[in-house]
Amino acid sequence: MRSQEFQVEETNTGDYWGCAGAIADIPAVKTNDSSYTYDPSGALYSFRADNHTGRHCIKAGDAENPTGQWNTLDLYCHGDTAVHVVNGKTLMILYHCAQVDNGKPTPLTKGKIQLQSEGAEVFYKNIRIRPITHLPAEILSK
């Protein structure tokens, strides 16, 4: 399924994966020949399967609680921007989210929510979805 993935996997929670034609522009630094890590002051790279950056960007830092403890994950989406927050710490901001349709990017501003796409065990509780009119300033500066 085409998606902008907010990775939920032990030690990788907060990473970005673009799936099945999804695109996002993310400020990042290149950490080796094929890896990029989110950095708010880094260059803006377009993450997509059909270019040199690929479709994966590693989160900035680690905010996960120790194994066995609950984590609080917040995903903010407004317009074509998405923000991954783990335990109150912003780990990734995606700009210009889009999908490729007939070879042309189309802004991704609405869609379905999928909580699990692979076979790994994961537990969720207290899921809340609510509309927002803007991205809170405090998550953009963390």
Coordinates of N, CA, C and O in Angstrom, one line a residue:
M1 N 0.8 -1.2 0.0 CA 0.0 0.0 0.0 C 0.9 1.2 0.0 O 1.9 1.3 0.8
R2 N 0.6 2.2 -0.8 CA 1.3 3.5 -0.9 C 1.2 4.2 0.5 O 0.1 4.3 1.0
S3 N 2.3 4.6 1.1 CA 2.2 5.2 2.4 C 3.4 6.0 2.7 O 4.5 5.7 2.2
Q4 N 3.3 6.9 3.7 CA 4.4 7.6 4.3 C 4.5 6.9 5.7 O 3.6 7.0 6.5
E5 N 5.5 6.1 5.9 CA 5.5 5.3 7.1 C 6.3 5.9 8.2 O 7.4 6.3 8.1
F6 N 5.6 6.0 9.4 CA 6.3 6.4 10.6 C 6.6 5.1 11.3 O 5.8 4.4 11.8
Q7 N 7.9 4.6 11.1 CA 8.3 3.3 11.6 C 8.0 3.1 13.0 O 8.4 4.0 13.9
V8 N 7.4 2.0 13.4 CA 7.2 1.6 14.8 C 7.8 0.2 14.9 O 7.2 -0.8 14.6
E9 N 9.1 0.3 15.4 CA 9.9 -1.0 15.5 C 11.0 -0.7 16.6 O 11.6 0.4 16.5
E10 N 11.1 -1.6 17.5 CA 12.1 -1.3 18.5 C 13.5 -0.9 18.0 O 14.0 -1.5 17.1
T11 N 14.0 0.2 18.5 CA 15.2 0.9 18.1 C 15.2 1.7 16.9 O 16.0 2.5 16.6
N12 N 14.1 1.6 16.1 CA 13.9 2.3 14.9 C 12.7 3.2 14.8 O 12.3 3.8 13.8
T13 N 12.0 3.3 16.0 CA 10.7 4.0 16.0 C 11.0 5.5 15.7 O 11.8 6.2 16.4
G14 N 10.3 6.0 14.7 CA 10.5 7.4 14.2 C 11.1 7.5 12.9 O 11.1 8.6 12.2
D15 N 11.7 6.4 12.4 CA 12.3 6.4 11.0 C 11.2 6.7 10.0 O 10.0 6.4 10.2
Y16 N 11.6 7.1 8.8 CA 10.7 7.3 7.7 C 11.0 6.2 6.6 O 12.1 6.0 6.3
W17 N 9.9 5.7 6.1 CA 10.0 4.8 4.9 C 8.9 5.3 3.9 O 7.7 5.4 4.3
G18 N 9.3 5.5 2.7 CA 8.3 5.8 1.6 C 7.9 4.5 0.9 O 8.8 3.8 0.5
C19 N 6.7 4.2 0.9 CA 6.2 2.9 0.3 C 5.4 3.1 -1.0 O 4.5 3.9 -1.0
A20 N 5.7 2.3 -2.0 CA 4.9 2.2 -3.2 C 4.7 3.5 -3.9 O 3.6 3.8 -4.3
G21 N 5.7 4.3 -4.0 CA 5.6 5.6 -4.8 C 5.4 6.8 -4.0 O 5.2 7.9 -4.5
A22 N 5.5 6.7 -2.6 CA 5.4 7.9 -1.8 C 6.7 8.7 -1.8 O 7.8 8.1 -2.0
I23 N 6.6 10.0 -1.7 CA 7.7 10.9 -1.7 C 7.7 11.9 -0.5 O 6.6 12.3 -0.2
A24 N 8.8 12.2 0.0 CA 8.8 13.3 1.0 C 10.2 14.0 0.9 O 11.2 13.4 0.6
D25 N 10.2 15.3 1.2 CA 11.4 16.1 1.3 C 11.7 16.2 2.7 O 10.9 16.6 3.5
I26 N 13.0 15.8 3.1 CA 13.4 15.8 4.5 C 14.8 16.4 4.6 O 15.7 16.0 3.9
P27 N 14.9 17.3 5.6 CA 16.3 17.9 5.8 C 17.1 16.8 6.5 O 16.7 16.2 7.5
A28 N 18.3 16.5 6.0 CA 19.1 15.4 6.4 C 20.5 15.6 6.1 O 20.9 16.5 5.4
V29 N 21.3 14.7 6.8 CA 22.8 14.6 6.4 C 23.1 13.2 6.0 O 22.5 12.2 6.5
K30 N 24.0 13.1 5.0 CA 24.4 11.8 4.5 C 25.4 11.2 5.5 O 26.4 11.8 5.8
T31 N 25.1 10.0 6.0 CA 26.0 9.4 7.0 C 26.9 8.4 6.5 O 27.9 8.0 7.1
N32 N 26.6 7.8 5.3 CA 27.5 6.9 4.6 C 27.0 6.8 3.1 O 26.2 7.6 2.7
D33 N 27.5 5.9 2.3 CA 27.1 5.8 0.9 C 25.7 5.7 0.6 O 25.2 6.2 -0.4
S34 N 24.9 5.1 1.6 CA 23.5 4.9 1.3 C 22.5 5.3 2.4 O 21.4 5.0 2.3
S35 N 23.0 5.9 3.5 CA 22.2 6.3 4.6 C 22.1 7.8 4.8 O 23.2 8.5 4.7
Y36 N 20.9 8.2 5.2 CA 20.7 9.6 5.5 C 20.0 9.7 6.9 O 19.2 8.8 7.2
T37 N 20.4 10.7 7.7 CA 19.8 10.9 9.0 C 19.2 12.3 9.1 O 19.8 13.2 8.6
Y38 N 17.9 12.3 9.6 CA 17.2 13.6 9.7 C 18.1 14.6 10.5 O 18.6 14.2 11.6
D39 N 18.1 15.8 10.1 CA 18.8 16.9 10.7 C 18.1 18.2 10.3 O 18.2 18.5 9.1
P40 N 17.5 18.9 11.2 CA 16.7 20.0 10.9 C 17.5 21.1 10.2 O 17.0 21.9 9.4
S41 N 18.8 21.1 10.4 CA 19.7 22.1 9.7 C 20.4 21.5 8.5 O 21.2 22.2 7.9
G42 N 20.1 20.3 8.1 CA 20.7 19.6 7.0 C 20.1 20.1 5.6 O 19.1 20.8 5.6
A43 N 20.7 19.6 4.6 CA 20.2 19.9 3.2 C 18.8 19.2 3.0 O 18.6 18.1 3.6
L44 N 18.0 19.7 2.2 CA 16.7 19.1 1.9 C 16.8 18.1 0.8 O 17.2 18.5 -0.3
Y45 N 16.6 16.8 1.1 CA 16.7 15.7 0.2 C 15.3 15.2 -0.1 O 14.4 15.2 0.7
S46 N 15.1 14.8 -1.4 CA 13.8 14.2 -1.8 C 14.0 12.7 -1.6 O 14.8 12.1 -2.3
F47 N 13.2 12.1 -0.7 CA 13.3 10.6 -0.5 C 12.2 10.0 -1.3 O 11.0 10.2 -1.2
R48 N 12.7 9.1 -2.3 CA 11.8 8.4 -3.2 C 12.5 7.2 -3.8 O 13.8 7.3 -3.9
A49 N 11.8 6.2 -4.1 CA 12.5 5.0 -4.6 C 13.2 5.1 -5.9 O 14.2 4.4 -6.1
D50 N 12.9 6.1 -6.7 CA 13.5 6.2 -8.0 C 14.7 7.2 -8.1 O 15.0 7.7 -9.2
N51 N 15.3 7.6 -7.0 CA 16.5 8.4 -7.0 C 17.6 8.0 -6.1 O 17.4 7.0 -5.3
H52 N 18.7 8.6 -6.1 CA 19.9 8.2 -5.3 C 19.7 8.1 -3.8 O 20.3 7.4 -3.1
T53 N 18.8 9.0 -3.3 CA 18.6 9.0 -1.8 C 17.8 7.8 -1.3 O 17.9 7.4 -0.2
G54 N 17.0 7.2 -2.2 CA 16.2 6.1 -1.8 C 14.9 6.5 -1.0 O 14.6 7.7 -1.1
R55 N 14.3 5.6 -0.3 CA 13.0 5.9 0.3 C 13.1 5.8 1.8 O 12.0 5.7 2.5
H56 N 14.3 5.8 2.4 CA 14.4 5.7 3.9 C 15.2 6.8 4.5 O 16.3 7.1 4.0
C57 N 14.8 7.4 5.6 CA 15.6 8.3 6.3 C 15.5 7.9 7.8 O 14.5 7.6 8.4
I58 N 16.7 7.9 8.4 CA 16.8 7.5 9.8 C 16.5 8.7 10.7 O 16.8 9.9 10.5
K59 N 15.8 8.4 11.8 CA 15.4 9.5 12.8 C 16.6 10.1 13.4 O 17.7 9.6 13.4
A60 N 16.3 11.3 14.0 CA 17.4 12.0 14.7 C 17.3 11.6 16.2 O 16.4 11.8 16.9
G61 N 18.4 10.9 16.6 CA 18.5 10.5 18.0 C 17.6 9.3 18.3 O 17.0 8.7 17.5
D62 N 17.4 9.1 19.6 CA 16.6 8.0 20.1 C 15.8 8.5 21.3 O 16.4 8.9 22.3
A63 N 14.5 8.3 21.2 CA 13.7 8.8 22.4 C 12.8 7.7 22.9 O 11.9 7.9 23.7
E64 N 13.1 6.4 22.5 CA 12.3 5.3 23.0 C 12.6 5.0 24.4 O 13.7 5.1 24.9
N65 N 11.5 4.5 25.1 CA 11.7 4.1 26.5 C 12.3 2.7 26.5 O 12.3 2.0 25.5
P66 N 12.9 2.3 27.6 CA 13.5 0.9 27.7 C 12.4 -0.2 27.3 O 11.2 0.0 27.5
T67 N 12.9 -1.3 26.8 CA 12.1 -2.4 26.4 C 11.2 -2.8 27.5 O 11.6 -2.8 28.7
G68 N 9.9 -3.0 27.2 CA 8.9 -3.4 28.2 C 8.1 -2.2 28.6 O 7.0 -2.4 29.3
Q69 N 8.5 -1.0 28.4 CA 7.8 0.2 28.8 C 7.0 0.8 27.6 O 7.5 0.7 26.5
W70 N 5.9 1.4 27.9 CA 5.1 2.0 26.8 C 5.8 3.3 26.3 O 6.4 4.0 27.0
N71 N 5.6 3.5 25.0 CA 6.1 4.8 24.4 C 4.8 5.5 23.9 O 3.8 5.0 23.6
T72 N 5.0 6.9 23.9 CA 3.9 7.7 23.4 C 4.4 8.2 22.0 O 5.4 8.9 21.9
L73 N 3.6 7.9 21.0 CA 3.9 8.3 19.6 C 2.9 9.3 19.2 O 1.7 9.1 19.3
D74 N 3.3 10.4 18.6 CA 2.4 11.4 18.1 C 2.8 11.6 16.6 O 4.0 11.8 16.3
L75 N 1.8 11.6 15.8 CA 2.0 11.9 14.3 C 1.1 13.1 14.0 O -0.1 13.0 14.2
Y76 N 1.8 14.2 13.7 CA 1.0 15.4 13.3 C 1.1 15.5 11.8 O 2.2 15.4 11.2
C77 N -0.1 15.7 11.2 CA -0.1 15.9 9.7 C -1.0 17.1 9.4 O -2.1 17.2 9.9
H78 N -0.5 18.0 8.7 CA -1.2 19.2 8.3 C -0.7 19.6 6.9 O 0.5 19.8 6.7
G79 N -1.7 19.8 6.0 CA -1.3 20.1 4.6 C -0.4 18.9 4.1 O -0.8 17.8 4.2
D80 N 0.7 19.2 3.5 CA 1.6 18.2 3.0 C 2.8 18.0 3.9 O 3.9 17.5 3.4
T81 N 2.7 18.3 5.2 CA 3.8 18.2 6.1 C 3.4 17.2 7.2 O 2.2 17.2 7.7
A82 N 4.3 16.3 7.6 CA 4.1 15.4 8.7 C 5.2 15.4 9.7 O 6.4 15.7 9.3
V83 N 4.9 15.3 11.0 CA 5.9 15.3 12.1 C 5.9 14.1 12.9 O 4.8 13.7 13.4
H84 N 7.0 13.4 13.1 CA 7.1 12.2 13.9 C 7.6 12.6 15.3 O 8.7 13.1 15.4
V85 N 6.8 12.3 16.3 CA 7.2 12.7 17.7 C 7.2 11.4 18.6 O 6.2 10.7 18.6
V86 N 8.3 11.1 19.3 CA 8.3 9.9 20.1 C 8.6 10.4 21.6 O 9.6 11.1 21.8
N87 N 7.7 10.1 22.5 CA 7.9 10.5 23.9 C 8.2 12.0 24.0 O 9.1 12.4 24.8
G88 N 7.5 12.8 23.2 CA 7.7 14.3 23.3 C 8.8 14.9 22.6 O 9.0 16.1 22.5
K89 N 9.6 14.0 21.9 CA 10.8 14.5 21.1 C 10.5 14.4 19.6 O 10.2 13.3 19.1
T90 N 10.6 15.5 18.9 CA 10.5 15.5 17.5 C 11.7 14.8 16.9 O 12.8 15.3 17.0
L91 N 11.5 13.7 16.1 CA 12.5 12.9 15.5 C 12.6 13.1 14.0 O 13.6 12.6 13.4
M92 N 11.6 13.6 13.4 CA 11.6 13.7 11.9 C 10.5 14.7 11.5 O 9.4 14.7 12.1
I93 N 10.8 15.5 10.5 CA 9.7 16.3 9.8 C 9.8 16.1 8.4 O 10.9 16.2 7.8
L94 N 8.7 15.7 7.8 CA 8.6 15.5 6.3 C 7.9 16.7 5.7 O 6.8 17.1 6.2
Y95 N 8.4 17.2 4.6 CA 7.8 18.3 3.9 C 7.5 17.8 2.5 O 8.0 16.9 2.0
H96 N 6.5 18.5 1.9 CA 6.1 18.2 0.5 C 5.8 16.8 0.3 O 6.2 16.2 -0.7
C97 N 5.0 16.2 1.2 CA 4.6 14.8 1.1 C 3.8 14.6 -0.2 O 2.9 15.5 -0.5
A98 N 4.1 13.6 -1.0 CA 3.4 13.4 -2.3 C 3.4 12.0 -2.6 O 4.0 11.1 -2.0
Q99 N 2.7 11.7 -3.7 CA 2.7 10.3 -4.3 C 2.8 10.5 -5.8 O 2.5 11.5 -6.3
V100 N 3.5 9.5 -6.4 CA 3.7 9.5 -7.8 C 2.5 8.9 -8.5 O 2.1 7.8 -8.3
D101 N 1.8 9.7 -9.3 CA 0.7 9.2 -10.2 C 1.1 9.5 -11.6 O 1.3 10.7 -12.0
N102 N 1.1 8.4 -12.4 CA 1.5 8.6 -13.8 C 2.8 9.3 -14.0 O 2.9 10.2 -14.9
G103 N 3.7 9.1 -13.2 CA 5.1 9.7 -13.3 C 5.2 11.1 -12.8 O 6.2 11.7 -12.8
K104 N 4.1 11.7 -12.2 CA 4.1 13.1 -11.8 C 3.7 13.1 -10.3 O 2.7 12.5 -9.8
P105 N 4.4 13.9 -9.5 CA 4.1 14.0 -8.0 C 2.8 14.7 -7.8 O 2.5 15.7 -8.4
T106 N 2.0 14.2 -7.0 CA 0.7 14.8 -6.5 C 0.8 15.0 -5.0 O 1.1 14.0 -4.3
P107 N 0.5 16.2 -4.5 CA 0.6 16.4 -3.1 C -0.3 15.4 -2.3 O -1.4 15.1 -2.7
L108 N 0.3 15.0 -1.2 CA -0.5 14.0 -0.3 C -1.0 14.8 0.9 O -0.2 15.1 1.8
T109 N -2.3 15.1 0.8 CA -2.9 15.9 1.9 C -4.0 15.2 2.6 O -4.6 15.8 3.5
K110 N -4.3 14.0 2.2 CA -5.4 13.3 2.8 C -5.2 11.8 2.5 O -4.4 11.4 1.6
G111 N -5.9 10.9 3.2 CA -5.7 9.5 3.0 C -6.1 8.6 4.1 O -6.6 9.1 5.1
K112 N -5.9 7.4 4.0 CA -6.2 6.4 5.0 C -5.1 6.4 6.1 O -3.9 6.8 5.8
I113 N -5.4 5.8 7.3 CA -4.4 5.6 8.3 C -4.3 4.1 8.5 O -5.3 3.4 8.7
Q114 N -3.1 3.6 8.4 CA -2.8 2.2 8.6 C -1.9 2.0 9.8 O -0.8 2.7 9.9
L115 N -2.3 1.2 10.7 CA -1.5 1.1 12.0 C -0.4 0.0 11.9 O 0.6 0.0 12.7
Q116 N -0.6 -1.0 11.0 CA 0.4 -2.0 11.0 C 0.4 -2.6 9.5 O -0.6 -2.9 9.0
S117 N 1.6 -2.8 9.0 CA 1.7 -3.3 7.6 C 2.5 -4.5 7.4 O 2.5 -5.1 6.4
E118 N 3.3 -4.9 8.5 CA 4.2 -6.0 8.4 C 3.7 -7.0 9.4 O 2.7 -6.8 10.1
G119 N 4.4 -8.1 9.6 CA 4.0 -9.1 10.5 C 4.5 -9.0 11.9 O 4.3 -9.9 12.7
A120 N 5.2 -8.0 12.3 CA 5.8 -7.9 13.6 C 4.8 -7.6 14.7 O 3.8 -7.0 14.5
E121 N 5.1 -8.1 15.9 CA 4.2 -7.9 17.0 C 4.3 -6.5 17.5 O 5.4 -6.0 17.7
V122 N 3.1 -5.9 17.7 CA 3.1 -4.5 18.3 C 1.8 -4.4 19.0 O 0.8 -5.0 18.7
F123 N 1.8 -3.6 20.1 CA 0.6 -3.3 20.9 C 0.4 -1.8 20.9 O 1.3 -1.0 21.1
Y124 N -0.9 -1.5 20.8 CA -1.3 -0.1 20.8 C -2.4 0.1 21.9 O -3.2 -0.8 22.2
K125 N -2.5 1.2 22.5 CA -3.5 1.6 23.5 C -3.8 3.1 23.4 O -2.9 3.8 23.0
N126 N -5.0 3.5 23.8 CA -5.3 4.9 23.8 C -5.1 5.6 22.5 O -4.5 6.7 22.5
I127 N -5.5 5.1 21.4 CA -5.4 5.7 20.1 C -6.4 6.8 20.0 O -7.6 6.6 20.2
R128 N -5.9 8.0 19.7 CA -6.8 9.2 19.5 C -6.5 9.9 18.2 O -5.3 10.1 17.8
I129 N -7.5 10.2 17.4 CA -7.3 10.9 16.2 C -8.2 12.2 16.3 O -9.4 12.1 16.7
R130 N -7.5 13.3 16.1 CA -8.3 14.6 16.1 C -7.8 15.6 15.1 O -6.6 15.5 14.7
P131 N -8.7 16.4 14.6 CA -8.3 17.4 13.6 C -7.4 18.5 14.2 O -7.6 18.8 15.4
I132 N -6.5 19.0 13.4 CA -5.8 20.2 13.8 C -5.8 21.3 12.7 O -6.1 20.9 11.5
T133 N -5.7 22.5 13.1 CA -5.8 23.6 12.1 C -4.4 24.1 11.7 O -4.2 24.9 10.8
H134 N -3.4 23.7 12.4 CA -2.0 24.1 12.2 C -1.0 23.1 12.9 O -1.5 22.4 13.8
L135 N 0.2 23.1 12.6 CA 1.2 22.4 13.3 C 1.7 23.2 14.5 O 2.1 24.3 14.3
P136 N 1.6 22.6 15.7 CA 2.0 23.3 16.9 C 3.5 23.8 16.8 O 4.4 23.0 16.4
A137 N 3.8 25.0 17.1 CA 5.1 25.6 17.0 C 6.1 24.8 17.9 O 7.3 24.6 17.5
E138 N 5.7 24.3 19.0 CA 6.6 23.6 19.9 C 7.2 22.3 19.3 O 8.3 21.9 19.6
I139 N 6.4 21.6 18.5 CA 6.9 20.4 17.9 C 7.9 20.7 16.7 O 8.7 19.8 16.4
L140 N 7.8 21.9 16.1 CA 8.7 22.2 15.0 C 10.0 22.7 15.5 O 11.0 22.7 14.7
S141 N 10.1 23.0 16.8 CA 11.4 23.6 17.3 C 12.1 22.6 18.3 O 13.1 23.0 18.9
K142 N 11.6 21.4 18.4 CA 12.2 20.5 19.4 C 13.4 19.8 18.7 O 13.4 19.5 17.6

